[in-house]
């Protein structure tokens, strides 16, 4: 119990700092891609910032692992966090740092009870659109056969891919770009399913409330009907008794 409360306190205190670090990561990841003529020193600073942010999320995972009571259970139930921590170490690609940081941020965001589902879905959509656009632009801009050359093309492609429309006017030509496309399509379908389920749940809850209110009103009417019947029977009995009395 003590370890669990310590873990809960740690997660509560680190929620906002990790969110701020994630914003810093987004800026550091976007600058070299949007500004293709950025200096080597600026690019190096952005790369260092990305590693610092990833390292902060990795340290957060290790701290939570250290203070939990059931470490094996923690590893088993947080295996996605572990993969996000290990992937960039195996092969330090910028895209893997992007994926791992998004995974870790998403896992921590789901732990925050104050974040409502609608806010989480909206943030996920914006984040996927932004990072998907930047990621595909970074790998497709230099491709000889690529047709995603500008940030506008990348944003349009990400939007049509996430909504599974796929007009075909822009499409990735590299293997890594197609992997990003698959991830965006699956994410779009998952988010659409979450939104649909949320709307359906809202309608069902409203119908259930209406049913409960209707049943309550029906029960009240039946109770009043029985009371009126009892009163009528009592009045009839009193009338009969009065008639039988001698005058």
PDB file of C-alpha atoms in Angstrom:
ATOM      1  CA  UNK A   1       0.000   0.000   0.000  1.00  0.00           C
ATOM      2  CA  UNK A   2       2.861   2.354   0.895  1.00  0.00           C
ATOM      3  CA  UNK A   3       4.676   1.638  -2.391  1.00  0.00           C
ATOM      4  CA  UNK A   4       1.490   2.154  -4.395  1.00  0.00           C
ATOM      5  CA  UNK A   5       0.826   5.544  -2.808  1.00  0.00           C
ATOM      6  CA  UNK A   6       4.443   6.532  -3.461  1.00  0.00           C
ATOM      7  CA  UNK A   7       4.021   5.567  -7.102  1.00  0.00           C
ATOM      8  CA  UNK A   8       0.760   7.514  -7.308  1.00  0.00           C
ATOM      9  CA  UNK A   9       2.430  10.585  -5.787  1.00  0.00           C
ATOM     10  CA  UNK A  10       5.326  10.301  -8.220  1.00  0.00           C
ATOM     11  CA  UNK A  11       2.980  10.065 -11.207  1.00  0.00           C
ATOM     12  CA  UNK A  12       0.966  13.029  -9.977  1.00  0.00           C
ATOM     13  CA  UNK A  13       4.026  15.238  -9.479  1.00  0.00           C
ATOM     14  CA  UNK A  14       5.690  14.313 -12.796  1.00  0.00           C
ATOM     15  CA  UNK A  15       2.616  14.565 -15.036  1.00  0.00           C
ATOM     16  CA  UNK A  16       2.996  18.250 -15.932  1.00  0.00           C
ATOM     17  CA  UNK A  17       6.813  18.293 -16.220  1.00  0.00           C
ATOM     18  CA  UNK A  18       6.711  15.332 -18.603  1.00  0.00           C
ATOM     19  CA  UNK A  19       4.028  17.063 -20.659  1.00  0.00           C
ATOM     20  CA  UNK A  20       6.238  20.160 -20.889  1.00  0.00           C
ATOM     21  CA  UNK A  21       9.164  17.979 -21.959  1.00  0.00           C
ATOM     22  CA  UNK A  22       6.984  16.402 -24.632  1.00  0.00           C
ATOM     23  CA  UNK A  23       6.214  19.870 -26.010  1.00  0.00           C
ATOM     24  CA  UNK A  24       9.948  20.618 -26.027  1.00  0.00           C
ATOM     25  CA  UNK A  25      10.522  17.360 -27.885  1.00  0.00           C
ATOM     26  CA  UNK A  26       7.917  18.358 -30.486  1.00  0.00           C
ATOM     27  CA  UNK A  27       9.714  21.648 -31.099  1.00  0.00           C
ATOM     28  CA  UNK A  28      13.144  20.006 -31.257  1.00  0.00           C
ATOM     29  CA  UNK A  29      11.869  17.355 -33.641  1.00  0.00           C
ATOM     30  CA  UNK A  30      10.079  19.843 -35.917  1.00  0.00           C
ATOM     31  CA  UNK A  31      12.737  22.542 -36.307  1.00  0.00           C
ATOM     32  CA  UNK A  32      15.310  20.595 -38.411  1.00  0.00           C
ATOM     33  CA  UNK A  33      12.544  19.172 -40.606  1.00  0.00           C
ATOM     34  CA  UNK A  34      10.674  22.417 -41.253  1.00  0.00           C
ATOM     35  CA  UNK A  35      13.910  24.385 -41.669  1.00  0.00           C
ATOM     36  CA  UNK A  36      15.930  22.160 -43.963  1.00  0.00           C
ATOM     37  CA  UNK A  37      18.719  24.787 -44.077  1.00  0.00           C
ATOM     38  CA  UNK A  38      19.196  24.822 -40.300  1.00  0.00           C
ATOM     39  CA  UNK A  39      22.784  25.101 -39.130  1.00  0.00           C
ATOM     40  CA  UNK A  40      24.679  22.115 -37.854  1.00  0.00           C
ATOM     41  CA  UNK A  41      24.824  23.557 -34.340  1.00  0.00           C
ATOM     42  CA  UNK A  42      21.026  24.053 -34.254  1.00  0.00           C
ATOM     43  CA  UNK A  43      20.449  20.541 -35.563  1.00  0.00           C
ATOM     44  CA  UNK A  44      22.812  19.140 -32.948  1.00  0.00           C
ATOM     45  CA  UNK A  45      21.054  21.056 -30.186  1.00  0.00           C
ATOM     46  CA  UNK A  46      17.677  19.715 -31.315  1.00  0.00           C
ATOM     47  CA  UNK A  47      19.036  16.160 -31.409  1.00  0.00           C
ATOM     48  CA  UNK A  48      20.452  16.569 -27.901  1.00  0.00           C
ATOM     49  CA  UNK A  49      17.095  17.915 -26.693  1.00  0.00           C
ATOM     50  CA  UNK A  50      15.333  14.876 -28.165  1.00  0.00           C
ATOM     51  CA  UNK A  51      17.645  12.529 -26.282  1.00  0.00           C
ATOM     52  CA  UNK A  52      17.188  14.487 -23.051  1.00  0.00           C
ATOM     53  CA  UNK A  53      13.400  14.205 -23.337  1.00  0.00           C
ATOM     54  CA  UNK A  54      13.559  10.503 -24.165  1.00  0.00           C
ATOM     55  CA  UNK A  55      15.978  10.005 -21.258  1.00  0.00           C
ATOM     56  CA  UNK A  56      13.549  11.767 -18.911  1.00  0.00           C
ATOM     57  CA  UNK A  57      10.736   9.422 -19.898  1.00  0.00           C
ATOM     58  CA  UNK A  58      13.066   6.443 -19.550  1.00  0.00           C
ATOM     59  CA  UNK A  59      14.112   7.632 -16.076  1.00  0.00           C
ATOM     60  CA  UNK A  60      10.451   8.036 -15.160  1.00  0.00           C
ATOM     61  CA  UNK A  61       9.839   4.401 -16.120  1.00  0.00           C
ATOM     62  CA  UNK A  62      12.815   3.212 -14.059  1.00  0.00           C
ATOM     63  CA  UNK A  63      11.705   5.207 -11.010  1.00  0.00           C
ATOM     64  CA  UNK A  64       8.172   3.812 -11.216  1.00  0.00           C
ATOM     65  CA  UNK A  65       9.649   0.334 -11.532  1.00  0.00           C
ATOM     66  CA  UNK A  66      11.845   0.910  -8.476  1.00  0.00           C
ATOM     67  CA  UNK A  67       9.079   2.151  -6.175  1.00  0.00           C
ATOM     68  CA  UNK A  68       6.394  -0.358  -7.133  1.00  0.00           C
ATOM     69  CA  UNK A  69       5.730  -3.334  -4.884  1.00  0.00           C
ATOM     70  CA  UNK A  70       5.176  -5.923  -7.645  1.00  0.00           C
ATOM     71  CA  UNK A  71       7.973  -5.327 -10.135  1.00  0.00           C
ATOM     72  CA  UNK A  72       7.268  -8.368 -12.280  1.00  0.00           C
ATOM     73  CA  UNK A  73       3.619  -7.405 -12.519  1.00  0.00           C
ATOM     74  CA  UNK A  74       4.639  -3.844 -13.371  1.00  0.00           C
ATOM     75  CA  UNK A  75       6.888  -5.021 -16.218  1.00  0.00           C
ATOM     76  CA  UNK A  76       4.196  -7.381 -17.484  1.00  0.00           C
ATOM     77  CA  UNK A  77       1.467  -4.725 -17.515  1.00  0.00           C
ATOM     78  CA  UNK A  78       3.753  -1.938 -18.796  1.00  0.00           C
ATOM     79  CA  UNK A  79       5.569  -3.836 -21.542  1.00  0.00           C
ATOM     80  CA  UNK A  80       4.816  -1.078 -24.072  1.00  0.00           C
ATOM     81  CA  UNK A  81       6.666   1.383 -21.851  1.00  0.00           C
ATOM     82  CA  UNK A  82       9.624  -0.996 -21.744  1.00  0.00           C
ATOM     83  CA  UNK A  83       9.658  -1.328 -25.552  1.00  0.00           C
ATOM     84  CA  UNK A  84       9.546   2.454 -25.873  1.00  0.00           C
ATOM     85  CA  UNK A  85      12.555   2.740 -23.571  1.00  0.00           C
ATOM     86  CA  UNK A  86      14.597   0.007 -25.288  1.00  0.00           C
ATOM     87  CA  UNK A  87      13.912   0.752 -28.981  1.00  0.00           C
ATOM     88  CA  UNK A  88      16.004   3.928 -29.347  1.00  0.00           C
ATOM     89  CA  UNK A  89      18.945   2.236 -27.584  1.00  0.00           C
ATOM     90  CA  UNK A  90      18.969  -0.626 -30.088  1.00  0.00           C
ATOM     91  CA  UNK A  91      19.021   1.713 -33.090  1.00  0.00           C
ATOM     92  CA  UNK A  92      19.194   5.453 -32.400  1.00  0.00           C
ATOM     93  CA  UNK A  93      17.009   6.706 -35.247  1.00  0.00           C
ATOM     94  CA  UNK A  94      15.129   9.982 -34.850  1.00  0.00           C
ATOM     95  CA  UNK A  95      11.897   8.270 -35.857  1.00  0.00           C
ATOM     96  CA  UNK A  96      12.325   5.653 -33.126  1.00  0.00           C
ATOM     97  CA  UNK A  97      12.844   8.411 -30.580  1.00  0.00           C
ATOM     98  CA  UNK A  98       9.641   9.995 -31.861  1.00  0.00           C
ATOM     99  CA  UNK A  99       7.681   6.746 -31.597  1.00  0.00           C
ATOM    100  CA  UNK A 100       9.048   5.889 -28.159  1.00  0.00           C
ATOM    101  CA  UNK A 101       8.349   9.353 -26.733  1.00  0.00           C
ATOM    102  CA  UNK A 102       4.787   9.322 -28.090  1.00  0.00           C
ATOM    103  CA  UNK A 103       4.228   5.856 -26.601  1.00  0.00           C
ATOM    104  CA  UNK A 104       5.527   6.883 -23.191  1.00  0.00           C
ATOM    105  CA  UNK A 105       3.565  10.138 -23.189  1.00  0.00           C
ATOM    106  CA  UNK A 106       0.390   8.309 -24.215  1.00  0.00           C
ATOM    107  CA  UNK A 107       0.807   5.730 -21.460  1.00  0.00           C
ATOM    108  CA  UNK A 108       1.323   8.426 -18.825  1.00  0.00           C
ATOM    109  CA  UNK A 109      -1.586  10.511 -20.147  1.00  0.00           C
ATOM    110  CA  UNK A 110      -3.944   7.560 -19.751  1.00  0.00           C
ATOM    111  CA  UNK A 111      -2.929   7.324 -16.097  1.00  0.00           C
ATOM    112  CA  UNK A 112      -4.119  10.871 -15.412  1.00  0.00           C
ATOM    113  CA  UNK A 113      -7.713  10.682 -14.236  1.00  0.00           C
ATOM    114  CA  UNK A 114      -8.238  14.407 -14.773  1.00  0.00           C
ATOM    115  CA  UNK A 115      -7.802  14.066 -18.532  1.00  0.00           C
ATOM    116  CA  UNK A 116     -11.187  13.386 -20.056  1.00  0.00           C
ATOM    117  CA  UNK A 117     -11.680  11.102 -23.026  1.00  0.00           C
ATOM    118  CA  UNK A 118     -12.657  13.898 -25.394  1.00  0.00           C
ATOM    119  CA  UNK A 119      -9.544  15.907 -24.550  1.00  0.00           C
ATOM    120  CA  UNK A 120      -7.371  12.824 -24.934  1.00  0.00           C
ATOM    121  CA  UNK A 121      -8.820  11.963 -28.341  1.00  0.00           C
ATOM    122  CA  UNK A 122      -8.500  15.551 -29.590  1.00  0.00           C
ATOM    123  CA  UNK A 123      -4.908  15.733 -28.384  1.00  0.00           C
ATOM    124  CA  UNK A 124      -4.140  12.386 -29.998  1.00  0.00           C
ATOM    125  CA  UNK A 125      -5.539  13.532 -33.336  1.00  0.00           C
ATOM    126  CA  UNK A 126      -3.538  16.768 -33.295  1.00  0.00           C
ATOM    127  CA  UNK A 127      -0.374  15.006 -32.169  1.00  0.00           C
ATOM    128  CA  UNK A 128      -0.640  12.261 -34.772  1.00  0.00           C
ATOM    129  CA  UNK A 129      -1.334  14.764 -37.542  1.00  0.00           C
ATOM    130  CA  UNK A 130       1.632  16.906 -36.555  1.00  0.00           C
ATOM    131  CA  UNK A 131       4.162  14.152 -35.945  1.00  0.00           C
ATOM    132  CA  UNK A 132       2.927  12.069 -38.864  1.00  0.00           C
ATOM    133  CA  UNK A 133       3.379  15.030 -41.190  1.00  0.00           C
ATOM    134  CA  UNK A 134       6.864  15.782 -39.890  1.00  0.00           C
ATOM    135  CA  UNK A 135       7.928  12.137 -39.951  1.00  0.00           C
ATOM    136  CA  UNK A 136       6.791  11.475 -43.523  1.00  0.00           C
ATOM    137  CA  UNK A 137       8.285  14.771 -44.708  1.00  0.00           C
ATOM    138  CA  UNK A 138      11.646  13.894 -43.171  1.00  0.00           C
ATOM    139  CA  UNK A 139      11.854  10.567 -45.011  1.00  0.00           C
ATOM    140  CA  UNK A 140      10.103  11.472 -48.265  1.00  0.00           C
ATOM    141  CA  UNK A 141      11.510  14.913 -49.054  1.00  0.00           C
ATOM    142  CA  UNK A 142      14.821  13.535 -50.300  1.00  0.00           C
ATOM    143  CA  UNK A 143      13.341  10.508 -52.076  1.00  0.00           C
ATOM    144  CA  UNK A 144      13.982  10.614 -55.866  1.00  0.00           C
ATOM    145  CA  UNK A 145      10.460   9.403 -56.668  1.00  0.00           C
ATOM    146  CA  UNK A 146       8.750  11.118 -53.739  1.00  0.00           C
ATOM    147  CA  UNK A 147       5.910  13.598 -54.202  1.00  0.00           C
ATOM    148  CA  UNK A 148       5.699  14.863 -50.600  1.00  0.00           C
ATOM    149  CA  UNK A 149       8.085  17.810 -50.750  1.00  0.00           C
ATOM    150  CA  UNK A 150       6.537  20.512 -48.556  1.00  0.00           C
ATOM    151  CA  UNK A 151       4.976  20.662 -45.096  1.00  0.00           C
ATOM    152  CA  UNK A 152       1.608  21.461 -46.676  1.00  0.00           C
ATOM    153  CA  UNK A 153       1.774  18.289 -48.772  1.00  0.00           C
ATOM    154  CA  UNK A 154       2.696  16.282 -45.680  1.00  0.00           C
ATOM    155  CA  UNK A 155      -0.166  17.699 -43.574  1.00  0.00           C
ATOM    156  CA  UNK A 156      -2.684  17.048 -46.372  1.00  0.00           C
ATOM    157  CA  UNK A 157      -1.394  13.502 -46.800  1.00  0.00           C
ATOM    158  CA  UNK A 158      -1.535  12.838 -43.032  1.00  0.00           C
ATOM    159  CA  UNK A 159      -5.101  14.123 -42.823  1.00  0.00           C
ATOM    160  CA  UNK A 160      -6.364  12.010 -45.730  1.00  0.00           C
ATOM    161  CA  UNK A 161      -4.463   8.973 -44.424  1.00  0.00           C
ATOM    162  CA  UNK A 162      -5.787   9.231 -40.849  1.00  0.00           C
ATOM    163  CA  UNK A 163      -9.348   9.567 -42.120  1.00  0.00           C
ATOM    164  CA  UNK A 164      -8.683   6.570 -44.443  1.00  0.00           C
ATOM    165  CA  UNK A 165      -9.840   8.633 -47.444  1.00  0.00           C
ATOM    166  CA  UNK A 166      -6.602   8.300 -49.383  1.00  0.00           C
ATOM    167  CA  UNK A 167      -7.089  10.437 -52.497  1.00  0.00           C
ATOM    168  CA  UNK A 168      -3.797   9.178 -53.910  1.00  0.00           C
ATOM    169  CA  UNK A 169      -2.503  12.602 -54.992  1.00  0.00           C
ATOM    170  CA  UNK A 170       0.285  12.210 -52.431  1.00  0.00           C
ATOM    171  CA  UNK A 171       1.701   8.890 -51.332  1.00  0.00           C
ATOM    172  CA  UNK A 172       4.947   7.711 -49.697  1.00  0.00           C
ATOM    173  CA  UNK A 173       7.417   5.886 -51.909  1.00  0.00           C
ATOM    174  CA  UNK A 174       9.962   4.706 -49.328  1.00  0.00           C
ATOM    175  CA  UNK A 175       9.591   1.698 -47.069  1.00  0.00           C
ATOM    176  CA  UNK A 176       9.819   3.810 -43.928  1.00  0.00           C
ATOM    177  CA  UNK A 177       7.251   6.246 -45.296  1.00  0.00           C
ATOM    178  CA  UNK A 178       4.839   3.399 -45.962  1.00  0.00           C
ATOM    179  CA  UNK A 179       5.358   2.115 -42.428  1.00  0.00           C
ATOM    180  CA  UNK A 180       4.385   5.587 -41.164  1.00  0.00           C
ATOM    181  CA  UNK A 181       1.306   5.434 -43.413  1.00  0.00           C
ATOM    182  CA  UNK A 182       0.262   2.092 -41.924  1.00  0.00           C
ATOM    183  CA  UNK A 183       0.672   3.488 -38.419  1.00  0.00           C
ATOM    184  CA  UNK A 184      -1.418   6.553 -39.240  1.00  0.00           C
ATOM    185  CA  UNK A 185      -4.174   4.469 -40.839  1.00  0.00           C
ATOM    186  CA  UNK A 186      -4.374   2.117 -37.866  1.00  0.00           C
ATOM    187  CA  UNK A 187      -4.323   5.065 -35.459  1.00  0.00           C
ATOM    188  CA  UNK A 188      -7.089   6.798 -37.397  1.00  0.00           C
ATOM    189  CA  UNK A 189      -9.262   3.693 -37.333  1.00  0.00           C
ATOM    190  CA  UNK A 190      -8.617   3.240 -33.595  1.00  0.00           C
ATOM    191  CA  UNK A 191      -9.478   6.862 -32.800  1.00  0.00           C
ATOM    192  CA  UNK A 192     -12.621   6.668 -34.925  1.00  0.00           C
ATOM    193  CA  UNK A 193     -13.617   3.565 -32.982  1.00  0.00           C
ATOM    194  CA  UNK A 194     -13.031   5.349 -29.670  1.00  0.00           C
ATOM    195  CA  UNK A 195     -15.145   8.318 -30.759  1.00  0.00           C
ATOM    196  CA  UNK A 196     -17.929   6.049 -32.035  1.00  0.00           C
ATOM    197  CA  UNK A 197     -17.913   4.002 -28.836  1.00  0.00           C
ATOM    198  CA  UNK A 198     -17.968   7.168 -26.732  1.00  0.00           C
ATOM    199  CA  UNK A 199     -20.982   8.538 -28.620  1.00  0.00           C
ATOM    200  CA  UNK A 200     -22.779   5.191 -28.389  1.00  0.00           C
ATOM    201  CA  UNK A 201     -22.080   5.012 -24.652  1.00  0.00           C
ATOM    202  CA  UNK A 202     -23.477   8.520 -24.189  1.00  0.00           C
ATOM    203  CA  UNK A 203     -26.686   7.636 -26.022  1.00  0.00           C
ATOM    204  CA  UNK A 204     -27.064   4.379 -24.086  1.00  0.00           C
ATOM    205  CA  UNK A 205     -26.562   6.175 -20.761  1.00  0.00           C
ATOM    206  CA  UNK A 206     -29.175   8.765 -21.719  1.00  0.00           C
ATOM    207  CA  UNK A 207     -31.628   6.029 -22.714  1.00  0.00           C
ATOM    208  CA  UNK A 208     -30.949   4.203 -19.450  1.00  0.00           C
ATOM    209  CA  UNK A 209     -31.618   7.392 -17.489  1.00  0.00           C
ATOM    210  CA  UNK A 210     -34.869   7.895 -19.400  1.00  0.00           C
ATOM    211  CA  UNK A 211     -35.855   4.280 -18.694  1.00  0.00           C
ATOM    212  CA  UNK A 212     -35.110   4.664 -14.993  1.00  0.00           C
ATOM    213  CA  UNK A 213     -37.156   7.875 -14.826  1.00  0.00           C
ATOM    214  CA  UNK A 214     -40.004   6.233 -16.742  1.00  0.00           C
ATOM    215  CA  UNK A 215     -39.975   3.205 -14.435  1.00  0.00           C
ATOM    216  CA  UNK A 216     -39.963   5.510 -11.397  1.00  0.00           C
ATOM    217  CA  UNK A 217     -42.924   7.447 -12.719  1.00  0.00           C
ATOM    218  CA  UNK A 218     -44.764   4.219 -13.584  1.00  0.00           C
ATOM    219  CA  UNK A 219     -44.149   2.861 -10.091  1.00  0.00           C
ATOM    220  CA  UNK A 220     -45.416   6.113  -8.561  1.00  0.00           C
ATOM    221  CA  UNK A 221     -48.557   6.003 -10.695  1.00  0.00           C
ATOM    222  CA  UNK A 222     -49.197   2.366  -9.746  1.00  0.00           C
ATOM    223  CA  UNK A 223     -48.728   3.239  -6.057  1.00  0.00           C
ATOM    224  CA  UNK A 224     -51.197   6.116  -6.361  1.00  0.00           C
ATOM    225  CA  UNK A 225     -53.651   3.847  -8.187  1.00  0.00           C
ATOM    226  CA  UNK A 226     -53.474   1.263  -5.409  1.00  0.00           C
ATOM    227  CA  UNK A 227     -53.937   3.980  -2.812  1.00  0.00           C
ATOM    228  CA  UNK A 228     -57.005   5.321  -4.633  1.00  0.00           C
ATOM    229  CA  UNK A 229     -58.433   1.799  -4.825  1.00  0.00           C
ATOM    230  CA  UNK A 230     -57.863   1.302  -1.110  1.00  0.00           C
ATOM    231  CA  UNK A 231     -59.508   4.623  -0.332  1.00  0.00           C
ATOM    232  CA  UNK A 232     -62.467   3.727  -2.540  1.00  0.00           C
ATOM    233  CA  UNK A 233     -62.810   0.367  -0.804  1.00  0.00           C
ATOM    234  CA  UNK A 234     -62.632   2.064   2.588  1.00  0.00           C
ATOM    235  CA  UNK A 235     -65.245   4.636   1.581  1.00  0.00           C
ATOM    236  CA  UNK A 236     -67.496   1.886   0.239  1.00  0.00           C
ATOM    237  CA  UNK A 237     -67.136  -0.085   3.476  1.00  0.00           C
ATOM    238  CA  UNK A 238     -67.981   2.979   5.562  1.00  0.00           C
ATOM    239  CA  UNK A 239     -71.000   3.690   3.370  1.00  0.00           C
ATOM    240  CA  UNK A 240     -72.273   0.150   3.783  1.00  0.00           C
ATOM    241  CA  UNK A 241     -71.766   0.311   7.542  1.00  0.00           C
ATOM    242  CA  UNK A 242     -73.639   3.600   7.697  1.00  0.00           C
ATOM    243  CA  UNK A 243     -76.558   2.165   5.725  1.00  0.00           C
ATOM    244  CA  UNK A 244     -76.838  -0.864   8.024  1.00  0.00           C
ATOM    245  CA  UNK A 245     -77.025   1.222  11.164  1.00  0.00           C
ATOM    246  CA  UNK A 246     -80.617   1.646  12.486  1.00  0.00           C
ATOM    247  CA  UNK A 247     -82.147   5.046  12.056  1.00  0.00           C
TER     248      UNK A 247
END
